[in-house]
Amino acid sequence: MTILQCQNVCFSNGATSILHHVQFDIQKGDRIGLIGRNGQGKTTLLNILSEQLAPSSGQVSRTLPVAEWCFIKQDFEFSKLLVGDYLEGIIPDYQHAKLQLAAASEALQANANSKTVLAAFTEAYDYYLAMGGYEVEQQLEQALPTVGLTKQHWQRPISELSGGEKTRLQLTQLLIRPASFILFDEPTNHLDNEGIQWLIKWLHAYKGTFLVVSHDRYFLDQVATSIIELGASGAKRYTGNYQAYFSQKNIAQQTAKSLYDKQQKEQKKVREQIRKIRLFYEKANRAASVRDPFAQHKAAKVASRYKAKEASLEKLTTEKSAKPEEKKQIHAALNASEFKPRTYIHMEDVSFSYPEQKPIWANVNLDIIRNDRIALVGENGSGKSTFLDVLTGRLSASGMIQRNPAVRIGYFAQTLATLDPESTILGCVMALPDMTYTEARTILASFLFVQDDVLKRISVLSMGEKCRVAFVLLYFSEANLLILDEPTNYLDIESREQIEEALASFDGALVIVSHDRYFFKHISNKVLRIEDRHIHVVDNYFD
């Protein structure tokens, strides 16, 4: 059964073309990962599929009504809505019945002797029972702890939740209102490892169909059975998970390059043959005359060969393979300052707590030494970002913290709040000491900011673009200790891999918070876990 068909879909935002002739179909039972570079239109495509946007051209055919879908969004903002109100709104009939019963109950308390009011209350109560109100109440209460939230969240505004908590809240839809088809837009971006493992387990048991946009390679390996890559020329489908896609893509790229190189070589050879034949023909033609039949025959034969080679060249030109597209890559290496101490930071019995609260973590004893590549893991809210703030000195903690005077810390904040929203990209870099215009433009180009891109204000950039700006600033920091809080969260897969390469060759120490297991496995040589208010080294974390 076909769930939907995407037929030659294009989308433009003013003069900017975002989607180009996208075609694919989704069959019942498909488990599809949708990937592509930042800005390629993945979220736009999900909005078109779910009828929140209309395509500029082309069409989407749906056999399953959108009302029966579930859409887990990346940008989730209901500033004035409480968590409880959101949960109740997942089942509109229940919310209507509850509000109706509450109003009838309030009226009855105000006028208990009125038969009309009593009848209205009885009707509202019977309706609440008939639609399973108490069962739904129990279901809602059970949904929160299942996704890692607590009953204390019920009365909190959604705007006060962390990114991970907002994602977990959305995931309650999967438990409360089962759907046959689910769209996910970056569901693992803010989830901790426990949340990701829960979602993977849930999807393994799920019997329906889903399309998930994700840059998390580990997650795609676990849940996807096919990959659709969105690119400048449309969409291409690959069978298997991310590793299978990666292998197929490499083979296809190598085959295309070999074929293109072979054809270029053959064209060059034929052109050289034509050049020689043309010279030979011109010589033979000058020698030919009506009084020399042999010379005429020779000239005609050469002319015939010349025409045959021209036809051969035309065929090669007409049937030639397209030149393989060259990937735009980040070309930069992060350089540490020349002097690198043996011990960067020494911590003894360090604890941290906010005023009048229990310690977030306590009695930490840790040395960060040369060539450490530390991955810091733990549940959402366990204090990972707080720990990084203590390391950098942004927060004060009890106990002893000694920072080597030679340590230069480069800090990458998860919120990217250190970037001035009113500055331009070029302005951010030009504000660095001793920076020249030429040097700034050169390094920005290495991080894929070219031409007028550098004049964009930070406030209008995508999160992926802001990440790249933050890495440009790290590039010039000459730090020998990099402390990175979710550095790859908003980067596409290709950019993640290129940043991984830069960090892998960094000649200093790293402390990184991330939920990207591919990233950790490639970069880290030590894993610290925050658990039960303690921080300890984890052996065999990736086994």
Coordinates of N, CA and C in Angstrom, one line a residue, residues 285-437:
N285 N 45.1 16.5 -49.7 CA 44.2 17.2 -50.6 C 44.9 18.2 -51.5
R286 N 46.0 18.8 -50.9 CA 46.8 19.7 -51.8 C 47.5 18.9 -52.9
A287 N 47.9 17.7 -52.6 CA 48.6 16.9 -53.6 C 47.7 16.3 -54.7
A288 N 46.4 16.2 -54.4 CA 45.4 15.6 -55.3 C 45.1 16.5 -56.5
S289 N 44.9 15.9 -57.7 CA 44.5 16.6 -58.9 C 43.8 15.6 -59.8
V290 N 43.1 16.2 -60.8 CA 42.4 15.3 -61.7 C 43.4 14.4 -62.5
R291 N 44.6 14.9 -62.6 CA 45.6 14.1 -63.3 C 46.3 13.1 -62.5
D292 N 45.9 13.0 -61.2 CA 46.5 12.1 -60.3 C 45.4 11.3 -59.5
P293 N 44.8 10.3 -60.2 CA 43.6 9.6 -59.5 C 44.0 9.0 -58.2
F294 N 45.3 8.5 -58.1 CA 45.7 7.8 -56.9 C 45.7 8.8 -55.7
A295 N 46.2 10.0 -55.9 CA 46.2 11.0 -54.9 C 44.8 11.5 -54.5
Q296 N 43.9 11.5 -55.5 CA 42.5 11.8 -55.2 C 41.8 10.7 -54.3
H297 N 42.1 9.5 -54.7 CA 41.6 8.4 -53.9 C 42.1 8.4 -52.5
K298 N 43.4 8.7 -52.4 CA 44.0 8.8 -51.0 C 43.4 9.9 -50.2
A299 N 43.1 11.1 -50.8 CA 42.5 12.2 -50.1 C 41.1 11.9 -49.7
A300 N 40.4 11.2 -50.5 CA 39.0 10.8 -50.2 C 39.0 9.8 -49.0
K301 N 39.9 8.9 -49.0 CA 40.0 7.9 -47.9 C 40.3 8.6 -46.6
V302 N 41.2 9.6 -46.6 CA 41.6 10.3 -45.4 C 40.4 11.1 -44.9
A303 N 39.6 11.7 -45.9 CA 38.4 12.5 -45.6 C 37.4 11.6 -44.9
S304 N 37.3 10.4 -45.4 CA 36.3 9.4 -44.8 C 36.7 9.1 -43.3
R305 N 38.0 8.9 -43.1 CA 38.5 8.6 -41.7 C 38.3 9.8 -40.8
Y306 N 38.5 11.0 -41.4 CA 38.3 12.3 -40.6 C 36.8 12.4 -40.2
K307 N 35.9 12.1 -41.1 CA 34.5 12.2 -40.8 C 34.1 11.2 -39.7
A308 N 34.7 10.0 -39.8 CA 34.4 8.9 -38.9 C 34.8 9.3 -37.5
K309 N 36.0 9.9 -37.4 CA 36.5 10.3 -36.1 C 35.7 11.4 -35.5
E310 N 35.3 12.3 -36.3 CA 34.4 13.4 -35.9 C 33.1 12.9 -35.3
A311 N 32.5 11.9 -36.0 CA 31.3 11.3 -35.6 C 31.5 10.6 -34.2
S312 N 32.7 9.9 -34.1 CA 33.0 9.2 -32.9 C 33.1 10.2 -31.7
L313 N 33.7 11.4 -32.0 CA 33.9 12.4 -31.0 C 32.5 13.0 -30.6
E314 N 31.7 13.2 -31.6 CA 30.3 13.7 -31.3 C 29.5 12.8 -30.4
K315 N 29.7 11.5 -30.7 CA 29.0 10.5 -29.9 C 29.5 10.5 -28.4
L316 N 30.8 10.6 -28.3 CA 31.4 10.6 -27.0 C 30.9 11.9 -26.2
T317 N 30.8 13.0 -26.9 CA 30.4 14.3 -26.3 C 28.9 14.2 -25.9
T318 N 28.1 13.6 -26.8 CA 26.7 13.5 -26.6 C 26.4 12.6 -25.4
E319 N 27.0 11.4 -25.4 CA 26.7 10.4 -24.4 C 27.6 10.5 -23.2
K320 N 28.4 11.5 -23.0 CA 29.3 11.6 -21.9 C 28.6 11.6 -20.6
S321 N 29.3 11.1 -19.6 CA 28.7 11.1 -18.2 C 29.0 12.5 -17.6
A322 N 28.0 13.0 -16.8 CA 28.2 14.3 -16.1 C 29.4 14.2 -15.2
K323 N 30.1 15.4 -15.1 CA 31.2 15.4 -14.2 C 30.7 15.2 -12.8
P324 N 31.3 14.3 -12.0 CA 30.9 14.1 -10.7 C 31.0 15.4 -9.8
E325 N 29.9 15.6 -9.1 CA 29.8 16.8 -8.3 C 30.9 16.8 -7.2
E326 N 31.6 17.9 -7.1 CA 32.6 18.0 -6.0 C 32.0 18.5 -4.8
K327 N 32.2 17.8 -3.7 CA 31.6 18.2 -2.4 C 32.2 19.5 -1.9
K328 N 31.4 20.4 -1.4 CA 31.9 21.5 -0.7 C 32.3 21.1 0.7
Q329 N 33.6 21.2 1.0 CA 34.1 20.7 2.3 C 34.7 21.8 3.1
I330 N 34.6 21.6 4.4 CA 35.3 22.5 5.3 C 36.8 22.1 5.3
H331 N 37.7 23.0 5.0 CA 39.1 22.7 4.9 C 39.8 23.6 6.0
A332 N 40.0 23.0 7.2 CA 40.6 23.7 8.2 C 41.1 22.7 9.3
A333 N 42.3 23.1 9.9 CA 42.8 22.3 11.0 C 42.9 23.2 12.2
L334 N 42.4 22.7 13.4 CA 42.5 23.5 14.6 C 43.8 23.4 15.2
N335 N 44.5 24.5 15.4 CA 45.9 24.5 15.9 C 45.9 24.9 17.3
A336 N 46.7 24.1 18.2 CA 46.8 24.5 19.6 C 48.1 25.4 19.7
S337 N 48.1 26.1 20.8 CA 49.3 26.9 21.1 C 50.5 26.0 21.2
E338 N 51.7 26.5 21.0 CA 52.9 25.7 20.9 C 53.2 25.0 22.3
F339 N 53.0 25.7 23.4 CA 53.3 25.2 24.7 C 52.1 24.4 25.2
K340 N 52.4 23.1 25.5 CA 51.3 22.2 26.0 C 51.8 21.6 27.3
P341 N 51.1 22.0 28.5 CA 51.5 21.4 29.8 C 51.2 19.9 29.9
R342 N 51.7 19.3 30.9 CA 51.4 17.9 31.1 C 50.0 17.8 31.7
T343 N 49.7 18.6 32.7 CA 48.4 18.6 33.4 C 47.7 19.9 33.1
Y344 N 46.5 19.9 32.5 CA 45.8 21.1 32.2 C 45.0 21.6 33.4
I345 N 44.1 20.7 33.9 CA 43.3 21.0 35.1 C 43.3 19.9 36.1
H346 N 43.5 20.2 37.4 CA 43.5 19.3 38.5 C 42.3 19.6 39.4
M347 N 41.5 18.6 39.7 CA 40.3 18.8 40.5 C 40.3 17.8 41.7
E348 N 40.1 18.3 42.9 CA 40.0 17.5 44.1 C 38.7 17.8 44.9
D349 N 37.9 16.7 45.1 CA 36.7 16.8 45.9 C 35.9 18.0 45.5
V350 N 35.7 18.2 44.2 CA 34.9 19.3 43.7 C 33.4 18.9 43.7
S351 N 32.6 19.8 44.2 CA 31.1 19.6 44.2 C 30.5 20.9 43.7
F352 N 29.3 20.8 43.2 CA 28.5 22.0 42.7 C 27.1 21.8 43.1
S353 N 26.5 22.9 43.6 CA 25.0 23.0 43.8 C 24.6 24.4 43.7
Y354 N 23.3 24.6 43.3 CA 22.8 25.9 43.3 C 22.3 26.2 44.7
P355 N 22.1 27.5 45.0 CA 21.7 27.8 46.4 C 20.5 27.1 46.9
E356 N 20.6 26.5 48.1 CA 19.5 25.8 48.8 C 19.0 24.6 48.0
Q357 N 19.9 24.0 47.3 CA 19.6 22.8 46.5 C 20.6 21.7 46.8
K358 N 20.3 20.4 46.5 CA 21.2 19.3 46.6 C 22.3 19.5 45.6
P359 N 23.5 18.9 45.8 CA 24.5 19.0 44.8 C 24.1 18.3 43.5
I360 N 24.4 18.9 42.4 CA 24.2 18.3 41.1 C 25.1 17.1 40.9
W361 N 26.4 17.3 41.3 CA 27.4 16.3 41.4 C 28.3 16.6 42.5
A362 N 29.0 15.6 43.1 CA 29.8 15.9 44.2 C 31.1 15.0 44.2
N363 N 32.1 15.6 45.0 CA 33.3 14.8 45.2 C 34.0 14.3 44.0
V364 N 34.2 15.3 43.0 CA 34.8 14.9 41.8 C 36.3 15.0 41.9
N365 N 37.0 14.0 41.6 CA 38.5 14.0 41.5 C 38.9 13.6 40.1
L366 N 39.6 14.6 39.5 CA 39.9 14.4 38.0 C 41.1 15.2 37.6
D367 N 41.9 14.6 36.8 CA 43.0 15.3 36.1 C 42.7 15.3 34.6
I368 N 42.8 16.4 34.0 CA 42.7 16.5 32.5 C 44.1 16.8 32.0
I369 N 44.7 15.8 31.3 CA 46.1 15.8 30.9 C 46.3 15.9 29.4
R370 N 47.5 16.1 29.0 CA 47.8 16.3 27.6 C 47.3 15.1 26.8
N371 N 46.7 15.3 25.7 CA 46.2 14.3 24.7 C 45.0 13.6 25.2
D372 N 44.4 14.1 26.3 CA 43.1 13.6 26.7 C 42.0 14.0 25.7
R373 N 41.2 13.0 25.3 CA 40.0 13.3 24.5 C 38.8 12.7 25.3
I374 N 38.2 13.6 26.1 CA 37.2 13.1 27.1 C 35.8 13.4 26.6
A375 N 35.0 12.3 26.5 CA 33.6 12.4 26.2 C 32.8 12.4 27.5
L376 N 32.0 13.4 27.7 CA 31.2 13.5 29.0 C 29.8 13.1 28.6
V377 N 29.2 12.1 29.3 CA 27.9 11.6 29.0 C 27.1 11.6 30.3
G378 N 25.7 11.5 30.1 CA 24.8 11.5 31.2 C 23.4 11.9 30.7
E379 N 22.4 11.7 31.6 CA 21.1 12.0 31.2 C 20.9 13.5 31.1
N380 N 19.8 13.9 30.3 CA 19.4 15.3 30.3 C 19.2 15.8 31.7
G381 N 19.8 16.9 32.1 CA 19.6 17.5 33.4 C 20.6 17.0 34.5
S382 N 21.5 16.1 34.1 CA 22.4 15.5 35.0 C 23.6 16.5 35.4
G383 N 23.7 17.6 34.6 CA 24.8 18.6 35.0 C 26.0 18.6 34.1
K384 N 25.8 18.1 32.8 CA 27.0 18.1 31.9 C 27.4 19.5 31.6
S385 N 26.5 20.3 31.1 CA 26.9 21.7 30.8 C 27.4 22.5 32.0
T386 N 26.8 22.2 33.1 CA 27.2 22.8 34.4 C 28.7 22.5 34.7
F387 N 29.0 21.2 34.4 CA 30.4 20.8 34.7 C 31.4 21.5 33.7
L388 N 31.0 21.7 32.5 CA 31.8 22.4 31.5 C 32.0 23.9 32.0
D389 N 30.9 24.5 32.5 CA 31.0 25.9 33.0 C 31.9 26.0 34.2
V390 N 32.0 24.9 35.0 CA 32.9 24.9 36.2 C 34.4 24.8 35.7
L391 N 34.6 23.9 34.7 CA 35.9 23.8 34.1 C 36.4 25.1 33.5
T392 N 35.5 25.8 32.9 CA 36.0 27.1 32.3 C 36.0 28.3 33.2
G393 N 35.5 28.1 34.4 CA 35.5 29.1 35.4 C 34.3 30.0 35.4
R394 N 33.3 29.7 34.5 CA 32.1 30.5 34.4 C 31.2 30.3 35.7
L395 N 31.4 29.2 36.3 CA 30.7 28.9 37.6 C 31.7 28.5 38.6
S396 N 31.4 28.9 39.9 CA 32.3 28.5 41.0 C 31.8 27.3 41.7
A397 N 32.7 26.4 42.1 CA 32.3 25.2 42.8 C 33.2 25.1 44.1
S398 N 32.7 24.2 45.0 CA 33.5 24.0 46.2 C 34.6 22.9 45.9
G399 N 35.6 22.8 46.7 CA 36.7 21.9 46.5 C 37.8 22.7 45.8
M400 N 38.8 21.9 45.3 CA 40.0 22.5 44.7 C 40.1 22.3 43.2
I401 N 40.2 23.4 42.5 CA 40.4 23.4 41.0 C 41.6 24.2 40.7
Q402 N 42.6 23.5 40.1 CA 43.9 24.1 39.7 C 44.0 24.1 38.2
R403 N 44.0 25.3 37.6 CA 44.2 25.4 36.2 C 45.7 25.8 35.9
N404 N 46.3 25.0 35.1 CA 47.7 25.4 34.7 C 47.8 26.8 34.1
P405 N 48.6 27.6 34.5 CA 48.7 29.0 33.9 C 48.9 29.0 32.4
A406 N 49.5 27.9 31.9 CA 49.7 27.9 30.5 C 48.5 27.4 29.7
V407 N 47.4 27.0 30.4 CA 46.2 26.5 29.7 C 45.5 27.7 29.0
R408 N 45.2 27.5 27.7 CA 44.3 28.4 27.0 C 43.1 27.7 26.6
I409 N 41.9 28.1 27.1 CA 40.7 27.3 26.9 C 39.9 27.9 25.8
G410 N 39.5 27.1 24.9 CA 38.5 27.5 23.8 C 37.2 26.8 24.1
Y411 N 36.1 27.6 24.2 CA 34.8 27.1 24.7 C 33.8 27.2 23.5
F412 N 33.1 26.1 23.3 CA 32.0 26.1 22.3 C 30.7 25.8 23.1
A413 N 29.8 26.9 23.2 CA 28.6 26.7 24.0 C 27.5 26.1 23.2
Q414 N 26.7 25.2 23.8 CA 25.6 24.5 23.1 C 24.6 25.6 22.6
T415 N 24.3 26.6 23.3 CA 23.3 27.6 22.9 C 23.9 28.6 21.9
L416 N 25.2 28.6 21.7 CA 25.8 29.5 20.8 C 25.6 31.0 21.2
A417 N 25.3 31.2 22.5 CA 24.9 32.5 23.0 C 26.1 33.4 23.0
T418 N 27.3 32.9 22.8 CA 28.5 33.8 22.9 C 28.6 34.6 21.6
L419 N 27.9 34.2 20.5 CA 27.9 35.0 19.3 C 27.0 36.2 19.4
D420 N 27.5 37.3 18.9 CA 26.8 38.6 18.9 C 25.8 38.6 17.8
P421 N 24.4 38.5 18.1 CA 23.4 38.4 17.0 C 23.4 39.6 16.1
E422 N 23.9 40.7 16.5 CA 23.8 41.9 15.6 C 25.0 42.1 14.7
S423 N 26.1 41.3 15.0 CA 27.3 41.3 14.2 C 27.1 40.5 12.9
T424 N 27.9 40.8 11.9 CA 27.9 40.0 10.7 C 29.0 38.9 10.9
I425 N 28.9 37.9 10.1 CA 29.9 36.8 10.1 C 31.3 37.4 10.0
L426 N 31.5 38.3 9.0 CA 32.8 38.9 8.8 C 33.2 39.8 10.0
G427 N 32.2 40.5 10.6 CA 32.5 41.3 11.7 C 32.9 40.6 12.9
C428 N 32.4 39.4 13.2 CA 32.8 38.5 14.3 C 34.3 38.2 14.2
V429 N 34.7 37.8 13.0 CA 36.1 37.4 12.8 C 37.0 38.6 12.8
M430 N 36.6 39.7 12.2 CA 37.4 41.0 12.1 C 37.6 41.5 13.5
A431 N 36.8 41.2 14.5 CA 36.9 41.7 15.9 C 38.1 41.0 16.6
L432 N 38.6 39.9 16.0 CA 39.7 39.2 16.7 C 41.0 40.0 16.6
P433 N 41.9 39.9 17.6 CA 43.1 40.7 17.6 C 44.0 40.5 16.4
D434 N 44.5 41.5 15.8 CA 45.5 41.4 14.7 C 44.9 40.7 13.4
M435 N 43.6 40.7 13.3 CA 43.0 40.1 12.1 C 43.0 41.0 10.9
T436 N 43.4 40.4 9.8 CA 43.4 41.2 8.5 C 42.2 40.8 7.7
Y437 N 41.8 41.6 6.8 CA 40.6 41.3 6.0 C 40.8 40.1 5.1

